[in-house]
Amino acid sequence: MLQVKECTQFLKTDLDTLWDFMSSPKNLAKITPSYMGFHILSDLKDEKMYPGQIIEYHVSPIAGIKMHWVTEITHVQDKAYFVDEQRKGPYALWHHKHFLKEVNGGVEMRDVVHYLPPFGMLGKIANVLFIKRQLNDIFDHRFKVLDEKFNRS
């Protein structure tokens, strides 16, 4: 069954500054927990993402086991939203929408992730046992990093 993870964060910054940070694939490692063993394999010549961009990583989401993850940036609307979709990796399906909206005093950032755990029924069990919790931990970490960077500096 398709799963949905949504989260919203208010950041005390301007839209240009937040967009510059969030739209640079090089900043992904900064907002990913270190225990994930996140390492970008792609040569990121461009600072900003663009539709059709393929980004390859190594990530170790389970017991330090290194996995190859490939995502494609499928949509980019400057200073409004972007979408990344898994092409190869740990999920049967991964579709992540990132929305930025200027609000009074800052920017609201909202994420909507649709994902399908791998391995059918085993994936459903794994989702209950650890996938959902790990995804929450990853977004909690990102929340803290961005809060520190934009709300506490």
Coordinates of C-alpha atoms in Angstrom, one line a residue:
M1 CA 0.0 0.0 0.0
L2 CA 1.3 3.5 -0.9
Q3 CA 2.5 5.4 2.1
V4 CA 2.5 9.2 2.6
K5 CA 4.9 11.3 4.7
E6 CA 4.1 15.0 5.0
C7 CA 5.9 17.6 7.1
T8 CA 6.0 21.4 7.2
Q9 CA 8.6 23.7 8.6
F10 CA 8.7 27.5 9.1
L11 CA 12.1 29.1 8.4
K12 CA 13.1 32.7 9.3
T13 CA 14.8 33.5 6.0
D14 CA 13.9 34.9 2.6
L15 CA 12.8 32.8 -0.3
D16 CA 15.9 33.4 -2.4
T17 CA 18.3 32.2 0.4
L18 CA 16.3 29.1 1.2
W19 CA 15.9 28.3 -2.5
D20 CA 19.6 28.7 -3.1
F21 CA 20.3 26.2 -0.3
M22 CA 17.5 23.6 -1.0
S23 CA 18.0 23.6 -4.8
S24 CA 21.7 22.7 -4.6
P25 CA 22.1 18.9 -4.6
K26 CA 25.5 19.4 -2.9
N27 CA 23.6 20.4 0.3
L28 CA 21.8 17.0 0.5
A29 CA 24.6 15.5 2.6
K30 CA 24.3 18.4 5.1
I31 CA 20.7 17.6 5.9
T32 CA 21.0 13.8 6.0
P33 CA 21.9 12.0 9.2
S34 CA 25.5 10.8 9.2
Y35 CA 24.5 7.3 10.1
M36 CA 22.9 7.0 6.7
G37 CA 26.4 6.9 5.1
F38 CA 25.1 9.3 2.4
H39 CA 27.7 9.9 -0.3
I40 CA 27.0 11.5 -3.7
L41 CA 28.6 9.7 -6.6
S42 CA 27.5 12.0 -9.4
D43 CA 29.8 14.8 -10.6
L44 CA 27.6 17.8 -9.7
K45 CA 29.0 20.5 -12.0
D46 CA 25.9 22.6 -11.8
E47 CA 25.1 24.2 -8.5
K48 CA 21.4 24.2 -9.1
M49 CA 19.2 21.2 -9.9
Y50 CA 17.3 21.0 -13.2
P51 CA 14.6 18.8 -14.7
G52 CA 16.0 15.6 -15.9
Q53 CA 19.1 15.7 -13.6
I54 CA 20.1 12.3 -12.5
I55 CA 21.8 12.1 -9.1
E56 CA 23.5 8.9 -7.9
Y57 CA 24.3 8.2 -4.2
H58 CA 25.5 5.5 -1.9
V59 CA 23.3 5.3 1.2
S60 CA 23.3 2.8 4.1
P61 CA 19.8 2.8 5.5
I62 CA 19.9 -0.7 7.1
A63 CA 22.7 -2.0 9.3
G64 CA 25.4 -0.2 7.4
I65 CA 24.6 -2.1 4.2
K66 CA 25.6 0.2 1.3
M67 CA 22.9 0.6 -1.4
H68 CA 23.0 2.4 -4.7
W69 CA 20.3 5.0 -5.0
V70 CA 19.5 6.9 -8.2
T71 CA 17.0 9.8 -8.3
E72 CA 15.8 12.0 -11.1
I73 CA 14.8 15.6 -10.6
T74 CA 11.6 15.6 -12.6
H75 CA 10.1 19.0 -12.0
V76 CA 11.6 22.4 -11.0
Q77 CA 9.6 25.6 -10.6
D78 CA 12.1 28.3 -9.6
K79 CA 11.6 29.4 -6.0
A80 CA 8.4 27.4 -5.7
Y81 CA 8.9 23.6 -5.8
F82 CA 10.9 20.7 -7.1
V83 CA 10.3 16.9 -7.3
D84 CA 12.7 14.0 -7.0
E85 CA 11.8 10.5 -8.0
Q86 CA 13.7 7.3 -7.3
R87 CA 14.9 5.5 -10.4
K88 CA 16.8 2.8 -8.6
G89 CA 17.1 2.3 -4.8
P90 CA 15.7 0.9 -1.6
Y91 CA 12.0 1.7 -2.3
A92 CA 9.6 0.1 -4.8
L93 CA 8.4 3.7 -5.4
W94 CA 9.7 7.1 -4.1
H95 CA 8.1 10.4 -5.2
H96 CA 9.2 13.5 -3.1
K97 CA 7.7 16.9 -3.6
H98 CA 9.3 19.9 -2.0
F99 CA 7.3 23.2 -1.8
L100 CA 8.5 26.6 -0.7
K101 CA 6.1 29.5 0.0
E102 CA 6.9 32.9 1.2
V103 CA 4.8 33.7 4.4
N104 CA 4.8 36.5 6.9
G105 CA 8.3 36.6 8.5
G106 CA 9.9 33.8 6.5
V107 CA 9.3 30.8 4.3
E108 CA 7.1 27.8 4.8
M109 CA 8.7 24.6 3.5
R110 CA 6.4 21.6 3.0
D111 CA 7.4 18.1 1.9
V112 CA 5.1 15.4 0.6
V113 CA 6.6 12.0 0.1
H114 CA 4.7 9.1 -1.5
Y115 CA 6.6 5.8 -1.1
L116 CA 6.1 2.2 -1.5
P117 CA 8.2 -0.2 0.6
P118 CA 10.0 -3.0 -1.4
F119 CA 9.2 -6.7 -1.2
G120 CA 5.4 -6.7 -1.1
M121 CA 4.1 -8.1 2.2
L122 CA 7.6 -8.2 3.7
G123 CA 7.9 -4.5 2.9
K124 CA 4.6 -3.8 4.6
I125 CA 5.9 -5.4 7.8
A126 CA 9.3 -3.7 7.4
N127 CA 7.5 -0.4 7.1
V128 CA 5.7 -0.9 10.4
L129 CA 8.8 -2.2 12.1
F130 CA 11.4 0.4 11.0
I131 CA 11.0 2.1 7.6
K132 CA 8.4 4.6 8.7
R133 CA 10.4 5.3 11.9
Q134 CA 13.6 5.8 10.0
L135 CA 11.9 8.1 7.6
N136 CA 10.6 10.2 10.5
D137 CA 14.1 10.2 12.0
I138 CA 15.6 11.5 8.7
F139 CA 13.0 14.3 8.5
D140 CA 13.5 15.1 12.2
H141 CA 17.2 15.5 11.6
R142 CA 16.7 17.7 8.6
F143 CA 14.2 19.8 10.6
K144 CA 16.9 20.3 13.3
V145 CA 19.7 21.2 10.9
L146 CA 17.5 23.7 9.0
D147 CA 16.2 25.2 12.2
E148 CA 19.7 25.7 13.4
K149 CA 20.8 27.2 10.1
F150 CA 17.9 29.5 9.5
N151 CA 16.1 30.1 12.8
R152 CA 18.9 30.2 15.3
S153 CA 21.7 31.9 13.6

